[in-house]
Coordinates of C-alpha atoms in Angstrom, one line a residue:
Chain T
X1 CA 63.5 31.1 -36.6
X2 CA 63.6 27.9 -34.5
X3 CA 61.9 27.0 -31.2
X4 CA 64.1 25.9 -28.4
X5 CA 64.6 26.0 -24.6
X6 CA 67.2 28.2 -22.8
X7 CA 69.2 25.0 -22.1
X8 CA 69.3 24.2 -25.9
X9 CA 70.0 27.8 -26.7
X10 CA 73.1 27.7 -24.5
X11 CA 74.2 24.5 -26.3
X12 CA 73.6 26.1 -29.6
X13 CA 75.6 29.2 -28.8
X14 CA 78.4 27.1 -27.4
X15 CA 78.5 25.0 -30.6
X16 CA 78.5 28.0 -32.9
X17 CA 81.2 29.8 -31.0
X18 CA 83.4 26.7 -30.6
X19 CA 83.1 26.2 -34.4
X20 CA 84.0 29.8 -35.0
X21 CA 86.9 30.0 -32.7
X22 CA 89.2 27.1 -31.9
X23 CA 90.4 28.6 -28.7
X24 CA 86.9 28.3 -27.1
X25 CA 86.6 25.3 -24.7
X26 CA 84.1 24.1 -22.2
X27 CA 85.0 22.7 -18.8
X28 CA 82.9 21.7 -15.8
X29 CA 81.2 19.1 -13.8
X30 CA 79.4 16.9 -16.3
X31 CA 79.7 19.1 -19.4
X32 CA 81.0 16.2 -21.4
X33 CA 78.4 13.9 -20.0
X34 CA 75.4 16.2 -20.5
X35 CA 76.4 17.9 -23.8
X36 CA 77.4 14.9 -25.8
X37 CA 76.8 16.5 -29.2
X38 CA 79.5 19.0 -28.3
X39 CA 81.9 16.2 -27.4
X40 CA 81.2 14.5 -30.7
X41 CA 81.7 17.8 -32.6
X42 CA 84.8 19.1 -30.9
X43 CA 86.4 16.3 -29.0
X44 CA 87.3 15.6 -25.4
X45 CA 90.1 18.1 -25.3
X46 CA 87.7 21.0 -25.8
X47 CA 84.8 19.7 -23.8
X48 CA 86.2 18.5 -20.5
X49 CA 84.6 17.0 -17.5
X50 CA 86.3 18.1 -14.3
X51 CA 86.5 17.0 -10.7
X52 CA 83.8 18.4 -8.4
X53 CA 86.1 21.3 -7.4
X54 CA 84.8 24.7 -8.4
X55 CA 87.9 26.6 -7.3
X56 CA 90.3 24.8 -9.5
X57 CA 87.8 24.9 -12.4
X58 CA 87.6 28.7 -12.2
X59 CA 91.3 29.1 -11.6
X60 CA 92.1 26.9 -14.5
X61 CA 89.8 29.0 -16.6
X62 CA 91.4 32.2 -15.5
X63 CA 94.9 31.0 -16.1
X64 CA 93.9 29.7 -19.5
X65 CA 92.1 32.9 -20.4
X66 CA 95.1 35.0 -19.6
X67 CA 97.3 32.9 -21.8
X68 CA 95.4 32.5 -25.0
X69 CA 92.3 30.4 -24.6
X70 CA 88.6 31.4 -24.2
X71 CA 87.2 29.0 -21.6
X72 CA 83.6 28.7 -20.7
X73 CA 83.0 26.9 -17.4
X74 CA 79.8 25.5 -16.1
X75 CA 79.7 25.6 -12.3
X76 CA 76.1 24.3 -12.3
X77 CA 74.4 26.2 -9.5
X78 CA 75.0 29.7 -8.4
X79 CA 75.6 29.0 -4.7
X80 CA 78.5 26.7 -5.8
X81 CA 80.3 29.9 -6.9
X82 CA 81.2 30.5 -3.3
X83 CA 83.9 27.9 -3.8
X84 CA 85.3 29.8 -6.7
X85 CA 85.1 33.3 -5.4
X86 CA 88.9 33.8 -5.1
X87 CA 89.5 32.8 -8.7
X88 CA 86.6 34.8 -10.1
X89 CA 86.9 37.9 -7.9
X90 CA 90.5 38.1 -6.8
X91 CA 92.1 36.6 -10.0
X92 CA 89.9 37.1 -13.0
X93 CA 88.4 40.3 -11.7
X94 CA 91.6 42.0 -10.4
X95 CA 94.8 40.7 -12.0
X96 CA 94.3 42.8 -15.2
X97 CA 94.2 46.0 -13.1
X98 CA 96.8 44.9 -10.6
X99 CA 99.3 44.0 -13.4
X100 CA 98.8 47.3 -15.1
X101 CA 96.9 45.8 -18.0
X102 CA 99.2 43.0 -18.8
X103 CA 96.5 40.3 -18.9
X104 CA 92.9 39.9 -20.1
X105 CA 90.5 37.2 -18.9
X106 CA 88.1 36.3 -21.8
X107 CA 86.1 33.7 -19.9
X108 CA 82.5 32.9 -19.1
X109 CA 81.1 31.4 -15.9
X110 CA 77.8 29.6 -16.3
X111 CA 75.5 29.0 -13.4
X112 CA 71.8 28.4 -12.8
X113 CA 69.7 29.9 -10.0
X114 CA 66.2 30.9 -9.2
X115 CA 63.0 29.3 -8.0
X116 CA 61.3 26.6 -10.0
X117 CA 62.7 23.2 -9.1
X118 CA 62.4 23.3 -5.3
X119 CA 66.1 22.6 -4.9
X120 CA 66.5 24.8 -1.8
X121 CA 68.9 27.4 -0.7
X122 CA 72.2 25.7 -1.5
X123 CA 71.3 25.3 -5.1
X124 CA 69.1 28.4 -5.5
X125 CA 70.4 31.7 -4.5
X126 CA 70.4 34.8 -6.7
X127 CA 73.9 36.1 -6.0
X128 CA 74.2 38.2 -9.2
X129 CA 74.6 41.4 -7.2
X130 CA 77.8 40.1 -5.5
X131 CA 79.5 40.1 -8.9
X132 CA 78.0 43.4 -10.0
X133 CA 79.7 44.9 -7.0
X134 CA 83.1 43.4 -7.9
X135 CA 85.3 45.3 -10.3
X136 CA 86.5 43.8 -13.6
X137 CA 83.5 41.5 -14.0
X138 CA 80.5 41.6 -16.3
X139 CA 77.1 40.0 -15.4
X140 CA 74.4 38.7 -17.7
X141 CA 71.0 37.2 -16.8
X142 CA 68.7 36.5 -19.7
X143 CA 65.0 36.0 -19.7
X144 CA 64.4 33.9 -22.8
X145 CA 66.1 31.5 -25.2
X146 CA 66.8 34.0 -27.9
X147 CA 68.6 36.4 -25.5
X148 CA 70.4 33.4 -23.8
X149 CA 71.9 32.5 -27.2
X150 CA 72.7 35.9 -28.4
X151 CA 74.1 37.1 -25.1
X152 CA 76.2 34.0 -24.6
X153 CA 77.8 34.5 -28.0
X154 CA 78.7 38.0 -27.0
X155 CA 79.9 36.9 -23.6
X156 CA 82.2 34.3 -25.2
X157 CA 83.6 37.0 -27.6
X158 CA 84.1 39.5 -24.8
X159 CA 87.6 40.0 -23.5
X160 CA 86.5 40.2 -19.9
X161 CA 85.2 37.6 -17.4
X162 CA 81.5 37.3 -17.7
X163 CA 79.2 35.8 -15.1
X164 CA 76.3 34.2 -17.1
X165 CA 73.4 33.3 -14.9
X166 CA 70.4 31.3 -16.3
X167 CA 67.1 31.1 -14.4
X168 CA 66.2 27.6 -13.3
X169 CA 62.5 28.4 -13.8
X170 CA 63.2 29.2 -17.5
X171 CA 65.5 26.3 -18.3
X172 CA 63.0 24.2 -20.2
X173 CA 60.6 27.0 -21.4
X174 CA 60.5 27.1 -25.2
X175 CA 60.9 30.3 -27.2
X176 CA 61.7 31.4 -30.7
X177 CA 65.4 31.8 -31.5
X178 CA 66.6 33.5 -34.7
X179 CA 68.7 31.5 -37.1
X180 CA 72.2 32.6 -37.9
X181 CA 74.8 34.6 -36.0
X182 CA 72.5 36.7 -33.9
X183 CA 74.8 38.2 -31.4
X184 CA 73.2 40.5 -28.7
X185 CA 75.7 43.1 -27.4
X186 CA 76.3 43.1 -23.7
X187 CA 75.0 46.2 -21.9
X188 CA 71.9 46.7 -24.0
X189 CA 68.5 46.4 -22.3
X190 CA 65.4 45.4 -24.3
X191 CA 62.2 47.4 -24.3
X192 CA 59.6 44.6 -24.4
X193 CA 56.6 46.8 -24.4
X194 CA 56.3 50.6 -24.7
X195 CA 54.0 52.6 -22.5
X196 CA 53.8 56.1 -21.0
X197 CA 52.3 55.6 -17.6
X198 CA 54.8 53.5 -15.6
X199 CA 58.1 51.7 -16.1
X200 CA 58.6 48.1 -15.1
X201 CA 62.3 47.1 -14.9
X202 CA 63.4 43.6 -14.4
X203 CA 65.6 40.7 -15.6
X204 CA 65.4 36.9 -15.8
X205 CA 62.2 35.1 -14.7
X206 CA 60.4 38.1 -13.2
X207 CA 60.5 39.8 -16.6
X208 CA 57.6 37.5 -17.5
X209 CA 55.7 38.7 -14.4
X210 CA 56.1 42.2 -15.6
X211 CA 54.9 41.4 -19.1
X212 CA 51.8 39.7 -17.7
X213 CA 51.2 42.6 -15.4
X214 CA 51.5 45.1 -18.2
X215 CA 48.9 43.2 -20.2
X216 CA 46.4 43.3 -17.3
X217 CA 47.2 47.0 -16.7
X218 CA 46.5 47.8 -20.4
X219 CA 43.0 46.3 -19.9
X220 CA 42.5 48.9 -17.2
X221 CA 43.9 51.7 -19.5
X222 CA 47.3 51.9 -17.9
X223 CA 50.2 51.7 -20.3
X224 CA 53.3 50.2 -18.7
X225 CA 56.7 50.1 -20.4
X226 CA 58.6 46.9 -19.7
X227 CA 62.4 46.9 -19.7
X228 CA 64.4 43.7 -19.6
X229 CA 67.9 44.6 -18.5
X230 CA 69.5 41.4 -19.9
X231 CA 72.9 42.6 -18.8
X232 CA 73.3 43.8 -15.2
X233 CA 76.9 45.0 -15.7
X234 CA 77.5 47.0 -17.7
X235 CA 74.0 48.4 -16.8
X236 CA 72.1 50.1 -19.6
X237 CA 71.5 53.3 -17.6
X238 CA 70.2 55.2 -20.6
X239 CA 67.3 52.8 -21.3
X240 CA 66.2 53.1 -17.7
X241 CA 66.5 56.9 -17.5
X242 CA 64.9 57.4 -20.9
X243 CA 61.8 55.5 -19.8
X244 CA 61.5 57.0 -16.4
X245 CA 61.8 60.5 -17.8
X246 CA 58.8 59.6 -19.9
X247 CA 56.6 57.8 -17.4
X248 CA 57.7 59.4 -14.1
X249 CA 57.0 56.1 -12.3
X250 CA 59.2 53.1 -11.7
X251 CA 58.7 49.6 -10.3
X252 CA 61.9 47.4 -10.2
X253 CA 61.4 43.7 -9.8
X254 CA 63.8 40.9 -9.1
X255 CA 64.0 37.7 -7.3
X256 CA 67.2 38.4 -5.4
X257 CA 66.9 40.0 -2.0
X258 CA 66.4 43.7 -1.6
X259 CA 69.2 45.2 0.4
X260 CA 72.1 46.3 -1.9
X261 CA 70.4 44.4 -4.8
X262 CA 70.3 45.5 -8.4
X263 CA 67.0 47.3 -7.7
X264 CA 68.7 49.4 -5.1
X265 CA 71.2 50.6 -7.7
X266 CA 68.5 51.4 -10.2
X267 CA 66.5 53.3 -7.6
X268 CA 69.6 55.3 -6.6
X269 CA 70.4 55.9 -10.3
X270 CA 66.9 57.3 -10.9
X271 CA 67.0 59.4 -7.8
X272 CA 70.4 60.9 -8.8
X273 CA 69.7 61.4 -12.5
X274 CA 65.9 61.6 -13.0
X275 CA 64.6 62.9 -9.7
X276 CA 62.8 65.7 -11.4
X277 CA 60.9 63.4 -13.6
X278 CA 59.6 61.2 -10.8
X279 CA 55.9 61.6 -10.1
X280 CA 55.8 59.0 -7.3
X281 CA 58.3 57.1 -5.1
X282 CA 60.2 54.2 -6.7
X283 CA 58.9 50.8 -5.7
X284 CA 61.0 47.7 -5.4
X285 CA 59.5 44.2 -5.5
X286 CA 62.1 41.7 -4.5
X287 CA 62.7 38.4 -2.8
X288 CA 62.9 38.5 1.0
X289 CA 66.0 38.5 3.2
X290 CA 65.8 34.8 3.6
X291 CA 67.4 31.7 2.2
X292 CA 65.2 30.2 -0.6
X293 CA 62.9 27.5 0.7
X294 CA 62.4 24.1 -1.1
X295 CA 58.6 23.8 -0.4
X296 CA 56.8 24.7 -3.6
X297 CA 54.3 27.3 -2.2
X298 CA 57.0 29.0 -0.2
X299 CA 59.3 29.0 -3.2
X300 CA 56.5 30.7 -5.2
X301 CA 55.9 33.1 -2.4
X302 CA 59.6 34.1 -2.6
X303 CA 59.3 35.4 -6.1
X304 CA 57.5 38.6 -6.9
X305 CA 54.5 37.6 -9.0
X306 CA 52.5 39.4 -11.7
X307 CA 49.6 40.2 -9.3
X308 CA 52.0 42.1 -7.0
X309 CA 53.6 43.9 -9.9
X310 CA 50.2 44.9 -11.3
X311 CA 49.1 46.1 -8.0
X312 CA 52.2 48.2 -7.3
X313 CA 52.0 49.8 -10.8
X314 CA 48.4 50.6 -10.4
X315 CA 49.1 52.1 -7.0
X316 CA 51.7 54.4 -8.5
X317 CA 49.5 55.5 -11.3
X318 CA 46.4 56.1 -9.2
X319 CA 48.4 57.9 -6.6
X320 CA 47.6 55.4 -3.9
Chain E
X1 CA 122.8 41.2 -15.0
X2 CA 125.6 42.7 -17.2
X3 CA 128.1 40.9 -14.9
X4 CA 127.2 37.4 -16.2
X5 CA 130.2 37.5 -18.5
X6 CA 132.7 38.4 -15.8
X7 CA 133.1 34.9 -14.5
X8 CA 131.8 32.0 -16.7
X9 CA 131.5 29.6 -13.8
X10 CA 127.8 28.9 -13.4
X11 CA 128.0 28.7 -9.6
X12 CA 129.8 32.1 -9.4
X13 CA 127.0 33.4 -11.6
X14 CA 124.5 31.9 -9.2
X15 CA 126.2 33.6 -6.3
X16 CA 126.1 36.9 -8.2
X17 CA 122.4 36.6 -8.6
X18 CA 121.8 35.6 -5.0
X19 CA 123.9 38.5 -3.8
X20 CA 121.9 40.8 -6.1
X21 CA 118.6 39.5 -4.7
X22 CA 119.8 39.9 -1.1
X23 CA 121.1 43.4 -1.9
X24 CA 117.7 44.3 -3.4
X25 CA 115.7 43.2 -0.4
X26 CA 118.1 44.7 2.1
X27 CA 117.9 48.0 0.2
X28 CA 114.2 47.9 0.4
X29 CA 114.2 47.1 4.1
X30 CA 116.4 50.1 4.6
X31 CA 114.3 52.3 2.4
X32 CA 111.2 51.2 4.3
X33 CA 112.9 52.1 7.6
X34 CA 113.4 55.6 6.2
X35 CA 109.8 55.9 5.0
X36 CA 110.9 55.8 1.4
X37 CA 109.2 52.6 0.4
X38 CA 106.4 50.3 1.5
X39 CA 107.2 47.2 3.6
X40 CA 107.8 44.0 1.7
X41 CA 107.5 40.3 2.2
X42 CA 111.2 39.4 1.7
X43 CA 112.6 36.1 0.6
X44 CA 115.9 36.7 2.6
X45 CA 117.4 33.2 3.2
X46 CA 115.6 31.6 0.3
X47 CA 117.8 32.9 -2.6
X48 CA 119.3 29.5 -3.4
X49 CA 115.8 28.1 -4.1
X50 CA 114.9 30.9 -6.4
X51 CA 118.2 31.0 -8.3
X52 CA 118.6 27.3 -8.4
X53 CA 115.2 26.6 -9.9
X54 CA 115.0 29.6 -12.3
X55 CA 118.4 29.0 -13.7
X56 CA 117.2 25.6 -14.9
X57 CA 114.4 27.2 -17.0
X58 CA 114.3 28.0 -20.7
X59 CA 113.1 31.4 -22.0
X60 CA 109.8 30.1 -23.2
X61 CA 108.9 28.7 -19.8
X62 CA 106.4 30.7 -17.7
X63 CA 106.6 31.3 -13.9
X64 CA 103.8 31.9 -11.4
X65 CA 104.8 33.2 -8.1
X66 CA 103.4 34.9 -5.0
X67 CA 104.0 37.7 -2.5
X68 CA 107.5 36.5 -1.7
X69 CA 108.6 36.9 -5.3
X70 CA 111.7 39.1 -5.4
X71 CA 114.0 36.1 -5.9
X72 CA 112.0 34.6 -8.7
X73 CA 111.7 37.9 -10.5
X74 CA 115.4 38.9 -10.2
X75 CA 116.6 35.4 -11.0
X76 CA 114.6 35.7 -14.2
X77 CA 116.3 38.9 -15.1
X78 CA 113.9 41.6 -13.8
X79 CA 115.2 45.1 -13.7
X80 CA 115.7 46.1 -10.0
X81 CA 114.9 49.7 -10.8
X82 CA 111.5 48.8 -12.3
X83 CA 110.8 46.4 -9.4
X84 CA 111.6 49.1 -6.9
X85 CA 109.5 51.6 -8.8
X86 CA 106.6 49.2 -8.5
X87 CA 107.2 48.7 -4.7
X88 CA 107.1 52.5 -4.4
X89 CA 103.9 52.7 -6.5
X90 CA 105.5 54.6 -9.4
X91 CA 104.5 54.7 -13.0
X92 CA 107.6 52.9 -14.3
X93 CA 107.0 49.9 -12.1
X94 CA 106.3 46.6 -13.9
X95 CA 102.6 47.0 -13.2
X96 CA 102.4 50.9 -13.4
X97 CA 102.4 51.1 -9.7
X98 CA 99.1 49.3 -9.2
X99 CA 100.6 46.1 -7.8
X100 CA 103.0 47.3 -5.2
X101 CA 105.3 44.6 -4.0
X102 CA 102.7 41.9 -3.4
X103 CA 101.7 40.8 -6.9
X104 CA 104.3 41.9 -9.4
X105 CA 104.0 40.2 -12.7
X106 CA 106.0 40.8 -15.9
X107 CA 104.8 39.1 -19.0
X108 CA 107.9 40.2 -20.9
X109 CA 110.2 38.1 -18.7
X110 CA 107.6 35.2 -18.4
X111 CA 106.5 35.9 -14.8
X112 CA 102.7 35.8 -15.1
X113 CA 99.5 36.1 -13.0
X114 CA 101.3 36.6 -9.6
X115 CA 98.7 36.2 -6.9
X116 CA 99.2 37.1 -3.2
X117 CA 96.2 35.1 -2.1
X118 CA 97.9 32.1 -0.6
X119 CA 97.3 29.2 -3.0
X120 CA 96.0 31.5 -5.8
X121 CA 99.0 30.8 -8.0
X122 CA 98.2 27.0 -7.6
X123 CA 94.7 27.5 -9.1
X124 CA 96.0 29.6 -12.0
X125 CA 98.9 27.4 -12.9
X126 CA 96.8 24.6 -14.2
X127 CA 95.1 27.0 -16.7
X128 CA 98.4 28.4 -17.9
X129 CA 99.6 24.9 -18.4
X130 CA 96.4 23.9 -20.2
X131 CA 97.0 26.8 -22.6
X132 CA 100.6 25.6 -23.2
X133 CA 99.4 22.0 -23.8
X134 CA 96.6 23.2 -26.1
X135 CA 98.3 25.8 -28.1
X136 CA 101.6 23.8 -28.5
X137 CA 105.2 24.7 -27.9
X138 CA 107.9 23.3 -25.7
X139 CA 107.4 25.6 -22.7
X140 CA 106.5 24.4 -19.3
X141 CA 105.0 26.2 -16.3
X142 CA 106.7 26.6 -13.0
X143 CA 104.6 27.4 -9.9
X144 CA 106.3 28.7 -6.8
X145 CA 104.3 28.4 -3.5
X146 CA 105.1 28.0 0.2
X147 CA 104.3 25.4 2.8
X148 CA 101.4 27.6 3.8
X149 CA 99.8 27.3 0.4
X150 CA 100.2 23.5 0.7
X151 CA 97.8 23.7 3.6
X152 CA 95.1 25.2 1.3
X153 CA 92.6 23.0 -0.4
X154 CA 93.7 24.5 -3.8
X155 CA 97.0 22.6 -3.4
X156 CA 95.2 19.3 -3.6
X157 CA 92.8 20.5 -6.3
X158 CA 95.7 21.8 -8.5
X159 CA 98.0 18.8 -8.2
X160 CA 95.1 16.5 -8.7
X161 CA 93.9 18.2 -11.9
X162 CA 97.5 18.6 -13.2
X163 CA 98.2 14.9 -12.7
X164 CA 94.8 13.9 -14.2
X165 CA 95.2 16.1 -17.3
X166 CA 99.0 15.6 -17.8
X167 CA 99.7 19.3 -17.5
X168 CA 103.4 20.4 -17.9
X169 CA 103.8 22.0 -14.5
X170 CA 106.8 22.0 -12.2
X171 CA 105.4 22.7 -8.7
X172 CA 108.0 24.2 -6.5
X173 CA 107.1 24.2 -2.8
X174 CA 109.5 26.6 -1.0
X175 CA 109.2 25.1 2.4
X176 CA 110.4 28.0 4.5
X177 CA 109.0 26.7 7.7
X178 CA 106.8 29.8 8.3
X179 CA 103.1 30.4 7.3
X180 CA 102.8 34.1 8.0
X181 CA 103.2 34.2 11.8
X182 CA 102.7 30.5 12.5
X183 CA 105.4 27.8 12.4
X184 CA 104.8 24.9 10.0
X185 CA 104.9 22.5 12.9
X186 CA 101.7 24.1 14.3
X187 CA 99.8 23.6 11.1
X188 CA 100.6 20.2 9.8
X189 CA 102.0 16.9 10.9
X190 CA 103.5 16.3 7.5
X191 CA 107.3 16.9 7.4
X192 CA 107.3 17.1 3.7
X193 CA 104.7 17.8 0.9
X194 CA 106.2 15.3 -1.5
X195 CA 104.1 12.3 -0.3
X196 CA 101.0 14.2 -1.2
X197 CA 102.1 14.3 -4.8
X198 CA 102.8 10.6 -4.8
X199 CA 99.2 10.0 -3.5
X200 CA 97.9 11.8 -6.6
X201 CA 100.1 9.9 -9.0
X202 CA 102.7 12.6 -9.4
X203 CA 106.5 12.2 -9.0
X204 CA 108.3 14.5 -6.6
X205 CA 111.5 15.0 -4.7
X206 CA 112.8 17.1 -1.8
X207 CA 116.1 19.0 -1.8
X208 CA 118.2 21.1 0.5
X209 CA 116.9 24.5 -0.5
X210 CA 119.8 26.4 0.9
X211 CA 122.4 24.6 -1.3
X212 CA 122.1 26.2 -4.7
X213 CA 124.1 23.5 -6.4
X214 CA 121.7 20.8 -5.1
X215 CA 118.7 22.9 -6.1
X216 CA 120.1 23.4 -9.6
X217 CA 120.7 19.7 -10.0
X218 CA 117.3 18.7 -8.7
X219 CA 115.6 21.5 -10.7
X220 CA 117.4 20.6 -13.9
X221 CA 116.3 17.0 -13.6
X222 CA 112.7 18.0 -12.7
X223 CA 112.5 20.4 -15.6
X224 CA 113.8 17.9 -18.0
X225 CA 111.2 15.3 -16.7
X226 CA 108.3 17.7 -17.1
X227 CA 109.5 18.8 -20.6
X228 CA 110.0 15.2 -21.7
X229 CA 106.8 13.6 -20.2
X230 CA 104.5 16.7 -20.3
X231 CA 103.4 15.6 -16.8
X232 CA 103.6 17.6 -13.6
X233 CA 106.3 17.2 -11.0
X234 CA 106.6 18.4 -7.4
X235 CA 109.9 19.8 -6.1
X236 CA 110.2 20.7 -2.5
X237 CA 113.1 23.1 -1.5
X238 CA 113.7 22.9 2.3
X239 CA 114.7 26.4 3.3
X240 CA 114.1 29.1 5.9
X241 CA 112.6 32.6 6.0
X242 CA 115.3 34.5 7.8
X243 CA 113.3 37.7 8.1
X244 CA 109.7 38.2 9.3
X245 CA 106.5 37.7 7.4
X246 CA 106.6 41.3 6.2
X247 CA 108.6 44.5 7.1
X248 CA 108.7 45.5 9.8
X249 CA 108.4 42.3 11.9
X250 CA 110.5 41.9 15.1
X251 CA 110.3 38.1 14.8
X252 CA 109.6 37.9 18.6
X253 CA 107.6 34.7 17.9
X254 CA 110.6 33.0 16.4
X255 CA 112.7 30.5 18.4
X256 CA 116.1 32.1 18.7
X257 CA 117.9 28.8 18.6
X258 CA 116.2 27.8 15.3
X259 CA 116.9 31.2 13.8
X260 CA 120.5 30.9 14.8
X261 CA 120.8 27.5 13.3
X262 CA 119.4 28.7 9.9
X263 CA 121.5 31.8 9.9
X264 CA 124.4 29.4 10.1
X265 CA 123.1 27.9 6.9
X266 CA 122.7 31.2 5.0
X267 CA 122.7 30.1 1.4
X268 CA 124.9 33.0 0.2
X269 CA 127.5 32.4 2.9
X270 CA 127.5 28.7 2.3
X271 CA 128.1 29.2 -1.5
X272 CA 130.7 31.8 -1.1
X273 CA 132.6 29.7 1.4
X274 CA 132.5 26.7 -0.9
X275 CA 133.7 28.6 -3.9
X276 CA 136.5 30.3 -2.0
X277 CA 137.5 27.0 -0.4
X278 CA 137.6 25.3 -3.8
X279 CA 139.6 28.1 -5.3
X280 CA 136.8 29.0 -7.8
X281 CA 136.5 32.5 -6.3
X282 CA 138.9 34.7 -4.5
X283 CA 137.9 36.9 -1.5
X284 CA 138.5 39.9 -3.7
X285 CA 136.3 38.4 -6.4
X286 CA 133.5 37.9 -3.9
X287 CA 133.9 41.4 -2.6
X288 CA 133.6 42.7 -6.2
X289 CA 130.3 40.8 -6.6
X290 CA 129.0 42.5 -3.5
X291 CA 130.2 45.9 -4.7
X292 CA 128.6 45.5 -8.1
X293 CA 125.3 44.6 -6.4
X294 CA 125.5 47.7 -4.3
X295 CA 126.1 49.8 -7.4
X296 CA 123.1 48.3 -9.2
X297 CA 120.9 49.1 -6.2
X298 CA 122.1 52.7 -6.0
X299 CA 121.0 53.1 -9.7
X300 CA 117.8 51.2 -9.0
X301 CA 116.8 53.5 -6.1
X302 CA 117.7 56.6 -8.1
X303 CA 115.6 55.3 -11.0
X304 CA 112.6 54.4 -8.8
X305 CA 112.6 57.6 -6.8
X306 CA 112.8 59.7 -10.0
X307 CA 109.9 57.9 -11.6
X308 CA 106.6 59.8 -11.4
X309 CA 103.5 58.5 -9.6
X310 CA 100.6 57.5 -11.7
X311 CA 98.1 60.2 -12.6
X312 CA 94.5 60.4 -11.4
X313 CA 93.5 59.2 -14.9
X314 CA 95.1 55.9 -14.0
X315 CA 92.8 55.2 -11.1
X316 CA 90.2 53.5 -13.3
X317 CA 92.3 52.5 -16.3
X318 CA 92.9 48.8 -17.0
X319 CA 89.9 47.6 -15.1
X320 CA 88.2 46.2 -18.2
X321 CA 89.8 44.9 -21.5

């Protein structure tokens, strides 16, 4: 077991996968500048700086993926993906289906998002639900270094395009990471804490708010089960339903805005498949329908915090 | 293409392919009029560009194309029956009926990742070429696009990266004067795309796209240059879209004088006249070519119409690998 940040965990996963598979390569704006050890280990042909042109980076990745390589591209910040939507959504996401299965797109798109650095709305926008809504794509958003490493290794080995979002607020947070080839399969949620009174479902940074809330709730005799989705598509429906059938109460928490967000999908899923188990209405705690502000207090106010999660859970359990 | 052996003259073979492409598209226009097939974006008038370029390629080369692809596919040896089946949404189509006419790809003949998003093929071509460059082999990548795509930002991005990374791509801009329903002169002041390549450090040339002999010669030179240098090259074929953007399209927006001018430069008529004038082809020989194409199309239509539609189970197959 080592201690490392999410940023280092990503580098570690890249290094291990590039060593394991010579077809894996890394491209993006500054990847060769910022990840020098990878350049030293694998050379400039496999770690390529690119022009500031997200569309052609993503298109090059899709074309390469369909013809024998396994590219990982770093598009830096999630809002920049808007420049690459055609290549990710129309090409990587659709050309397998459109061609009757002639092509596969084993590629990973890295991007950061989320509150924490005060970078404002054109660098911080949690757009993960856009890609969940697009066929042919998978979406991952880890909450800690160990998951970042294990899930990125799985994403690189996956034969489908994977959007891999890392949370800016977690980038330099340390955490334990297992040694060795610890691959975490896509589509498996993690139960971080077991409890029978209320289920807290989240992903990325707000998972930590859920864990903090669960600890405080325990002090008050309320046992919360905390589920970290880790992968948003494919969604681990079983983990959610199993927990809600046990607790009968659900709070879904994410930083992305509410309408048509991942929380809406989970609420609908539970309404469709576990309605009879519900003892209270589902609660969603999300970011507002607003661009993300740069000002620190406003940025913090954007993100659902532990106090709000605790209060929502307490309200459900106490029937308020 | 069983008729290749009938006349060994390469220009006669080129004519035979061009006539086949025209017959294919005319047949589909007719079927569409009868409600038997979906409307297509035809390449009528652009056959010399497709045949001239594709005939310069080797089997290991890969082609990326767009919605106006019938010429490229048939020049590469696609089966007209399977193409028609695809246009009709049938199971025996090249893409199991899931593409329709707009994005037909056939890995088995080296036509890959067809995108109908204008400029989409430009963004994918660099990646295909990067694979070729990385994984070895002699093959090059040919990317067909129109003057409309050259107005997209991806044109600049793709050429810039290909030049920067020495990617073996032959860019072929089929400058057919029309960008959907808008004339090229309404969208750009540039008369040619070639200077844009030069600005990015890439060689390029422009050729009469309705003269298959000229296209073949320019393409052969360009392909040899890309193969030798492993660097990209831009070839512009100046041609004309004789039919509308898609079927049906009454072309009421087209200047009649301009259309008449280009009809007078129909690449098939030009080639046939030249071959007959030079004594390389008799009138009877030319008629036989046309008859063979008609017979191939009759078989193709029968094949496509007999092919079953995909089943309900195919609705969600091939979404994920």
